Structure formats: structure tokens, C-alpha cells
Coordinates of C-alpha atoms and ligand atoms in Angstrom, one line a residue:
X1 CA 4.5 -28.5 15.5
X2 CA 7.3 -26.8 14.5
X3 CA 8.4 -26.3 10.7
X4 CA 11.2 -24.9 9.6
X5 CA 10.7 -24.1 5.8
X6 CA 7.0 -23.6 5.3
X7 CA 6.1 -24.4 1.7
X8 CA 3.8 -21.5 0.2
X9 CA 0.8 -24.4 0.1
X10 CA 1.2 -25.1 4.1
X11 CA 1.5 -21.3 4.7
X12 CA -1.5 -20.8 2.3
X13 CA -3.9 -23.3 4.3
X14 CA -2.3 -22.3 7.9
X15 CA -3.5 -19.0 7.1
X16 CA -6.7 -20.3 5.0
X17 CA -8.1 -23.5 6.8
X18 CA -8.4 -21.8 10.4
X19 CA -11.6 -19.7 11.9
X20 CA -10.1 -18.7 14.9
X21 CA -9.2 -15.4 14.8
X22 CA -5.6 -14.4 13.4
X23 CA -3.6 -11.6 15.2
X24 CA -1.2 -9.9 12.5
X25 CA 1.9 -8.6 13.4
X26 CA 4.8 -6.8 11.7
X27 CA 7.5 -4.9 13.2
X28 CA 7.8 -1.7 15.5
X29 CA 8.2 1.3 14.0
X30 CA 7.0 -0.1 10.7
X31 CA 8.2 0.7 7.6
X32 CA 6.7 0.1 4.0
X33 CA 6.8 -3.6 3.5
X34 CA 6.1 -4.2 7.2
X35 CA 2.6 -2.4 6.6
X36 CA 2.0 -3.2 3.2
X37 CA 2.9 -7.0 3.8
X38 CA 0.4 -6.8 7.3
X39 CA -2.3 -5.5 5.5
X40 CA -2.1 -7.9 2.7
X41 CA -2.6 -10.6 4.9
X42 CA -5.6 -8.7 6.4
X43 CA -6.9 -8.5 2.6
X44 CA -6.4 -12.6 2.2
X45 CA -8.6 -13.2 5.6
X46 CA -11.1 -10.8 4.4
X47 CA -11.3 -12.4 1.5
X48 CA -11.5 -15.9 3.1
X49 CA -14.1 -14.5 6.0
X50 CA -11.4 -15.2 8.6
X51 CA -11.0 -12.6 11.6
X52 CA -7.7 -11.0 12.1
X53 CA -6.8 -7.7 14.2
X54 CA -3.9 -5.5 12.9
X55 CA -1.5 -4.8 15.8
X56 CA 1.6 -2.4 16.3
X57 CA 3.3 -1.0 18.9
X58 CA 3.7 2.3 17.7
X59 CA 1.3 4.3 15.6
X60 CA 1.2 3.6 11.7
X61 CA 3.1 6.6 10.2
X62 CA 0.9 9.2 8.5
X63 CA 3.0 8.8 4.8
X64 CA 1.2 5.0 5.0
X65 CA -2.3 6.1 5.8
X66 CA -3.5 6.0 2.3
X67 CA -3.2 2.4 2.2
X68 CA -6.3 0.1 2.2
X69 CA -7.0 -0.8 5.6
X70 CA -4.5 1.3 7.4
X71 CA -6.9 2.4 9.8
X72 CA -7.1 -0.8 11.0
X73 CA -4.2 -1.0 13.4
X74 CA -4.6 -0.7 16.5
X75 CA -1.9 -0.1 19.2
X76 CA -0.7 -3.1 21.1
X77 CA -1.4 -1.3 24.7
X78 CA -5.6 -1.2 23.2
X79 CA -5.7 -4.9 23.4
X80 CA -6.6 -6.9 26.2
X81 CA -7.3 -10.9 24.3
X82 CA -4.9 -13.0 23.3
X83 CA -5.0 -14.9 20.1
X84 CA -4.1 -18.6 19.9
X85 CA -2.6 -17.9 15.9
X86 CA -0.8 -15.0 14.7
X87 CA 1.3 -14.1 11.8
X88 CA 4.3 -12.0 11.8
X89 CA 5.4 -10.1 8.9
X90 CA 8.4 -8.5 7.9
X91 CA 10.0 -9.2 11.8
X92 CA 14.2 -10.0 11.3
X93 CA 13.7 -12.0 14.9
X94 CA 11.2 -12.4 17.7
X95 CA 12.0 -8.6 19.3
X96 CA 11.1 -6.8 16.0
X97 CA 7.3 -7.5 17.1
X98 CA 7.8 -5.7 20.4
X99 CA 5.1 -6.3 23.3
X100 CA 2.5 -7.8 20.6
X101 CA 4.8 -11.0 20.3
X102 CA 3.0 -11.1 24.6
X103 CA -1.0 -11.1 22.6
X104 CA 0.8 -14.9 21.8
X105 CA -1.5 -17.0 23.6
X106 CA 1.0 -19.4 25.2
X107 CA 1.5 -22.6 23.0
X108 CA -0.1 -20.2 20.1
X109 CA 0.7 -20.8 16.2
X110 CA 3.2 -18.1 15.0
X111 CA 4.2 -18.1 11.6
X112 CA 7.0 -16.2 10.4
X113 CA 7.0 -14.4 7.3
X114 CA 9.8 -12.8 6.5
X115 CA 12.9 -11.9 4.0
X116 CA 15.7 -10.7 6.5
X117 CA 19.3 -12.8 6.5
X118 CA 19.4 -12.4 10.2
X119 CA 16.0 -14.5 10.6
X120 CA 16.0 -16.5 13.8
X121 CA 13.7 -18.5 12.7
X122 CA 11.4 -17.4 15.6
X123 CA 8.2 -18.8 14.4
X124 CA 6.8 -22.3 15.1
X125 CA 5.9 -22.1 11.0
X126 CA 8.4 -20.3 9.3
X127 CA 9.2 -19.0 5.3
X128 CA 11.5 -16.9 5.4
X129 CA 13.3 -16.0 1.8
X130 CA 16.6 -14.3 2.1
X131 CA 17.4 -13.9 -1.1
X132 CA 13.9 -12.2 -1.7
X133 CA 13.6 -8.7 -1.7
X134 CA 11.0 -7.8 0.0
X135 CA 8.4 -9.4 2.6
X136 CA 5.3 -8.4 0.2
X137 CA 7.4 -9.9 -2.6
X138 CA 7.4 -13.9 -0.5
X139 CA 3.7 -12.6 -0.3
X140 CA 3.5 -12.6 -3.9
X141 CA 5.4 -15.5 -4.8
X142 CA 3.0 -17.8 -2.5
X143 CA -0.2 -16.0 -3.6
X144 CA 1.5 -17.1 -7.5
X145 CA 2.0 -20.8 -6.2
X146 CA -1.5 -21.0 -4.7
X147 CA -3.1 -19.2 -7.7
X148 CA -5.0 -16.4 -5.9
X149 CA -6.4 -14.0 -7.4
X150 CA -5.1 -10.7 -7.6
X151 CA -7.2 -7.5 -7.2
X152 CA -6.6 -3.2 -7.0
X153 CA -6.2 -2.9 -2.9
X154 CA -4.1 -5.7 -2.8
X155 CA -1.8 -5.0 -6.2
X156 CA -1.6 -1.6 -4.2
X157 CA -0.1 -3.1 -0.9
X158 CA 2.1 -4.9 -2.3
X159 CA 3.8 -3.0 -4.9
X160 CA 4.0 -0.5 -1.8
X161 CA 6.2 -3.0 0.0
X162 CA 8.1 -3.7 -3.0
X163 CA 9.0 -0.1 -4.3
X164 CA 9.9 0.8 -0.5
X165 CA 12.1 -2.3 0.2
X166 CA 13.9 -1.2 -2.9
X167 CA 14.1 2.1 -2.6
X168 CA 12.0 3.2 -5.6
X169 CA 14.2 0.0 -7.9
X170 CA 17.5 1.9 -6.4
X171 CA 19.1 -1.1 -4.5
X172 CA 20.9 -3.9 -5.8
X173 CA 18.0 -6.2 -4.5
X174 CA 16.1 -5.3 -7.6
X175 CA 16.0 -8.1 -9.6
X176 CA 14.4 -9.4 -12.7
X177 CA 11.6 -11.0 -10.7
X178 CA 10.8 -8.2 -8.6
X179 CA 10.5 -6.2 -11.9
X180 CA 8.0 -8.6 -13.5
X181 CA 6.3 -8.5 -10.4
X182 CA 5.9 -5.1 -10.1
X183 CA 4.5 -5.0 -13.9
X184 CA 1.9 -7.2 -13.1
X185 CA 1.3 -5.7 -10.2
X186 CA 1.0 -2.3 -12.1
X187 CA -1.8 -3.7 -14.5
X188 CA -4.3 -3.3 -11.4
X189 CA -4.4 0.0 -12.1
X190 CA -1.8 1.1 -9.6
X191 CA -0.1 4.8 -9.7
X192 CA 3.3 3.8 -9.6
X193 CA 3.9 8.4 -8.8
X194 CA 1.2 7.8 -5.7
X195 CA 3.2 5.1 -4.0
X196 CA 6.5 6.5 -4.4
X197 CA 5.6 10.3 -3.5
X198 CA 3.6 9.1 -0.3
X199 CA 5.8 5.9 0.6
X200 CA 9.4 7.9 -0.4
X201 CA 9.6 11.3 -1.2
X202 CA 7.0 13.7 0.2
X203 CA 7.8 14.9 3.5
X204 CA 6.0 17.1 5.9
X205 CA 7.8 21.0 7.1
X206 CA 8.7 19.3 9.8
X207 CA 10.7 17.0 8.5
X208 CA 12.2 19.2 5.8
X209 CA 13.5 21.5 9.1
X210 CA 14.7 18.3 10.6
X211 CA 16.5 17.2 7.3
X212 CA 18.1 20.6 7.7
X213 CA 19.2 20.8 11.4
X214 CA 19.9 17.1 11.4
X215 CA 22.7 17.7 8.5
X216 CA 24.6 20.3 10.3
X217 CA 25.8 17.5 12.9
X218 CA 27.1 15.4 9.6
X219 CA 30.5 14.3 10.8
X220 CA 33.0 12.8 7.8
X221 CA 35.7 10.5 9.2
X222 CA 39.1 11.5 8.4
X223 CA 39.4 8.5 5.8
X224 CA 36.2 9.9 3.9
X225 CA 34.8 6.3 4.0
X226 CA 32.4 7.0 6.9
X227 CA 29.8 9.9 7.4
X228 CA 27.2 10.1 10.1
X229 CA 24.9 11.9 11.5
X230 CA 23.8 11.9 15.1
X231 CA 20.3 13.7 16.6
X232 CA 19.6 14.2 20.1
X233 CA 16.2 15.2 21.6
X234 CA 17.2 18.8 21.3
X235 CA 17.7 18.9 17.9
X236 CA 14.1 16.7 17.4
X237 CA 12.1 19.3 19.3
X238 CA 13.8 22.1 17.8
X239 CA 12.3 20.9 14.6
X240 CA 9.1 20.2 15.7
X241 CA 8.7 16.5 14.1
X242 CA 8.6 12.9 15.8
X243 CA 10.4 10.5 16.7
X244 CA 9.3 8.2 13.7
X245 CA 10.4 10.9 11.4
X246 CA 13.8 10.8 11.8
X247 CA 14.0 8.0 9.2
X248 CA 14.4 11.0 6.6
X249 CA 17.9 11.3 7.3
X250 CA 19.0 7.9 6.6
X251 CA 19.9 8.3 3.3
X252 CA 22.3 11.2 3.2
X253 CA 25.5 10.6 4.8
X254 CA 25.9 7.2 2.5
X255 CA 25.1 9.8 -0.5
X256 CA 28.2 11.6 -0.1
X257 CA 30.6 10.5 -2.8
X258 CA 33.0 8.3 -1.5
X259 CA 31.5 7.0 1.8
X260 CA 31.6 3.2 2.2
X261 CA 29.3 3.1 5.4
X262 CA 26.9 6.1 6.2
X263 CA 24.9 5.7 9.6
X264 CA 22.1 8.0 11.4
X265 CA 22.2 7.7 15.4
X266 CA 19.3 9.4 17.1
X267 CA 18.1 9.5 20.2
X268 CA 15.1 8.7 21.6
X269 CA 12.6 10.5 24.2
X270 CA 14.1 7.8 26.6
X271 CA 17.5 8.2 26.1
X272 CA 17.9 4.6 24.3
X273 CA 20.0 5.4 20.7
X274 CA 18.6 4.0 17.4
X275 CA 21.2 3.3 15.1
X276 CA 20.7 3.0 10.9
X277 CA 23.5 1.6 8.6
X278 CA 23.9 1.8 5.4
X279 CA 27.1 0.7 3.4
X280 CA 27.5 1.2 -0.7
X281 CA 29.5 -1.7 -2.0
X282 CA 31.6 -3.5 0.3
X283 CA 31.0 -3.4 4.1
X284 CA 28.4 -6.0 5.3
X285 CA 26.8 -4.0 8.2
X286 CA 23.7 -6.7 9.0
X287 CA 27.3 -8.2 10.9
X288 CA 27.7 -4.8 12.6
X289 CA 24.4 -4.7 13.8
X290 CA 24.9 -8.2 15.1
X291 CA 27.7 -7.5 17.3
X292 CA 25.2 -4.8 18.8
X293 CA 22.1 -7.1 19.0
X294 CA 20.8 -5.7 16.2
X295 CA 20.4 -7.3 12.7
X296 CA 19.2 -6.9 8.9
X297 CA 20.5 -6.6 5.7
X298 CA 24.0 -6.5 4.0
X299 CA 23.9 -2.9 2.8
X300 CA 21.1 -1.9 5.4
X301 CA 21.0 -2.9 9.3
X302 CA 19.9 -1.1 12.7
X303 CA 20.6 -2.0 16.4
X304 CA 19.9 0.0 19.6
X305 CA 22.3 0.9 22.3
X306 CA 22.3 2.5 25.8
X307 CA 22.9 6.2 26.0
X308 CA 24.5 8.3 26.1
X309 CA 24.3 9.5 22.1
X310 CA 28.5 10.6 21.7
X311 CA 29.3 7.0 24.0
X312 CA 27.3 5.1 21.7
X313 CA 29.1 7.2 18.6
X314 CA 32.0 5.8 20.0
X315 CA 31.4 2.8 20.5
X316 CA 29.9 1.6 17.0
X317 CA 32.0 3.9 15.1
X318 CA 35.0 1.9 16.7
X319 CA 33.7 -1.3 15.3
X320 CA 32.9 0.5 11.5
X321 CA 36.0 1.4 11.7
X322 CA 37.4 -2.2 11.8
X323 CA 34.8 -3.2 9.7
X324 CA 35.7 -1.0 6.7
X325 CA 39.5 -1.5 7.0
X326 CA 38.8 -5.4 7.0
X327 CA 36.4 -5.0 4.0
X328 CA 39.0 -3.0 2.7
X329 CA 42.0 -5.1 3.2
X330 CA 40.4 -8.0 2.0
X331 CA 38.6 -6.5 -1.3
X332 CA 42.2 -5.1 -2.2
Ligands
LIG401 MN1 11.2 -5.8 4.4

């Protein structure tokens, strides 16, 4: 059975009616709504006395470990069954759940939650919501339609989601809905300064000293439009954080006044690069990431290329370059 657009009543008793034991996935190297969206379908089988196991890849960042049930996850390596249903949450296409989408037994029920333009529609149930903001907000919206109840740990995970998708009500995905969700969310006694200090400000030494190595390779094209950023291994151990902190330099080379597209390259131990965009007002870089493999969002997208880190500056700075002048010639 395959379904295309999952109603929130088919997803609810997919995820309700079943014993067997749901495997929950959401994406490697998970951000906010990934983990709070995961663990608030962990809350719902709880709830419902249905067993689920929390997978990942990589290891839940430290900034999310104050989240109900965080502790839960377990590394995708640690497990050895394989689960005949599984849910995956927050994953723009099949490869955004890494070697957990293997724990699939084959023939398995996979339903795909998810918010992300670039869906592939991977699962064999499938709501995914584009125009929502957030993967905990289509969590919301079919917990509304089913009428289930709403309680403190659960408020908490996904008001998380929502205020990190968002950035803190900062992007142009915050909406009227997600505000009246968040209010109601709120009334569970949430702290809206806990979420966003853990989930988007507060940062460890280490990543302060990587914020501050990391800018001194910012590189402004000659147009001013585009500003990067690029950090190699060396610059990573000189500041003494991880790999999954890099993420704290995404935001600045967009900041600078005037930049259309602002991206972060890094690489990683294995000499793959990561690369973040993020455009203001005009470029769509989800269809940059595309031509890379990659996917996501109009004003925020990633994909990964082959080393080494100044090729693979070359390369997708080539195509931002044709990307901005097209936005460019076709918004004047
Ligand atoms: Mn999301």
C-alpha cells in the first residue's frame, strides 16, 4: 500500500492502531524540528503503550539534551533488529535518514512526515506539507484534527521544533498559524527564554573560538551579493569543537548587509564537504542544492560534494554565481 497524501486521520491510526514496534527516524545530523518532531512521536506511542526505538546516525547534539526523552536515541550502528514499521520525520528524501533507512525490514511500512519542497515522496504513507513551517508544526496540525490531548513534555517538543525551524519567528515562514500555535503551545507552561537559549543562542567556548577562526576565512564576492565562509579540519581542531558544531556559522555571511546568498562550506574528518545556503530575498537555493544532490528550502538548502574544500568552492560558487545574476536579471 502506497499513499501519496496521508490524511492526518490515516496517519493518526497508522501510527495508533499497530502493536508492533515503531522504529522512529529523523534526519542525520539532526536539528531542532528533526529531534523535537522524533520525540513527539515517541510521546504519542507512549501514550498509546506502543513500542518505538529512537534512532540516529549521529549523536543527538548536547544544546537538545534537555528535551523529554532525548536520552532515548540510540545510534543506528547499536541496533541489530529490524522493524517491519517506521516513521521518518523531518527527512527532505530517503538519504536524509542515513544507514537507519537499512533497520527497514524489507516490504516495511514507512511513513513520511515531513515539510520540505524537495520531498521525494519516499515513504510508502506519506504527509508531507510544504507550505508548513515546520515538521512538529504537520505534527500539531494532525494532533488538532484528531483532537489529542495536549500536555507539558509534548507542548515542549514541539514549540522546540517550531521556534528552531523559524529561527526564533525570524523567517518569512512565520505565519499567523504558526503564531497561534505557538500561543497555545505556550499555555503548557513552556519557557519560551529555555528553548530559545538552549535550541539557538547559547554556545559552548568551543564554539565561540570556532565562530571566531571560522570568520577570518569570510570571503565577499566582488559583487557583494555573496559571502562565505569555508572550514577545513585545521581550522576545526584548532578550535577544539565538533564536527556538528560547525552549524554556528551558518548565519553570518547572509548577515552581512547586502548579501543575496551567504553559504558555510566545511569539511569533514573524511574529506567529504558539507555545504549550507542561505539566500535573503530573491535567490531560490533548495534549486542550487538540487543541481548538487542536495535539497531543502527556498532561502535555506544544503548538499555535499567531494573534496577537495577550494574545488568544491569553485564549483558551487560558479553555479551561485549564475543563480544570483538570473534572480537578478529576472527580479529587475
Ligand atoms: Mn524541519
Amino acid at each position: 500500500m502506497t499513499i501519496a497524501n496521508a490524511s492526518y486521520q490515516e496517519v493518526f491510526e497508522l501510527l495508533h492502531n499497530q502493536t508492533e514496534s515503531l522504529l522512529i527516524i529523523c534526519h542525520i545530523n539532526p536539528d531542532g524540528d528533526a529531534v523535537g518532531a522524533a520525540l513527539a512521536v515517541a510521546q504519542l506511542c507512549d501514550q498509546w503503550g506502543r513500542p518505538c526505538v529512537l534512532v540516529n546516525d549521529d549523536e543527538i547534539p548536547d544544546r537538545y539534551v534537555f528535551l523529554p526523552g532525548a536520552q532515548r536515541f540510540v545510534r543506528t550502528a547499536d541496533v541489530i533488529t529490524t522493524f517491519t514499521h517506521a516513521v521518518a520525520v523531518d527527512c527532505a528524501d530517503d538519504r536524509r535518514m542515513g544507514r537507519a533507512e537499512h533497520l527497514i525490514a524489507p516490504g516495511g511500512q514507512l511513513i513520511n512526515i515531513d515539510h520540505h519542497e524537495t520531498n521525494n515522496q519516499f515513504g510508502t504513507i506519506n504527509l508531507v506539507q510544504a507550505e508548513a513551517s515546520a515538521t512538529c508544526l504537520v505534527l500539531y496540525r494532525m494532533m488538532l484534527a484528531n483532537q489529542l490531548p495536549m500536555y507539558h513534555d509534548l507542548a515542549l517538543l514541539l514549540y522546540t521544533g517550531i521556534v528552531f525551524d523559524t529561527g526564533g519567528f525570524h523567517y518569512n515562514n512565520t505565519t499567523p498559524e504558526i503564531h497561534l500555535a505557538a500561543a497555545d503551545l505556550l499555555s503548557y507552561d513552556i519557557e519560551p527564554f529555555l528553548v530559545a537559549d538552549r535550541v539557538l543562542e547559547a554556545m559552548t567556548r568551543e564554539q565561540i573560538e570556532l565562530v571566531r577562526l571560522g570568520l577570518s576565512t569570510l570571503t565577499v564576492h566582488p559583487s557583494g551579493l555573496i559571502a562565505y565562509v569555508a572550514i577545513d579540519q585545521e581550522i576545526l581542531k584548532a578550535s577544539g569543537a565538533g564536527d556538528g558544531d560547525v552549524e554556528v556559522l551558518l548565519p553570518y555571511p547572509r548577515t552581512l548587509i547586502g548579501v543575496e546568498v551567504g553559504l558555510l562550506f566545511r569539511e569533514r574528518a573524511d574529506g567529504s564537504i558539507k555545504v549550507s545556503f542561505r539566500s535573503r530575498e530573491i535567490v531560490d537555493v533548495a534549486a542550487i542544492a538540487l543541481l548538487f544532490g542536495g535539497g531543502g528550502h527556498v532561502r535555506a538548502a544544503g548538499c555535499e560534494l567531494d573534496g577537495p574544500l577550494d574545488a568544491a568552492v569553485k564549483i558551487v560558487m560558479k553555479e551561485v554565481e549564475d543563480a544570483v545574476k538570473q534572480a537578478y536579471s529576472n527580479h529587475a
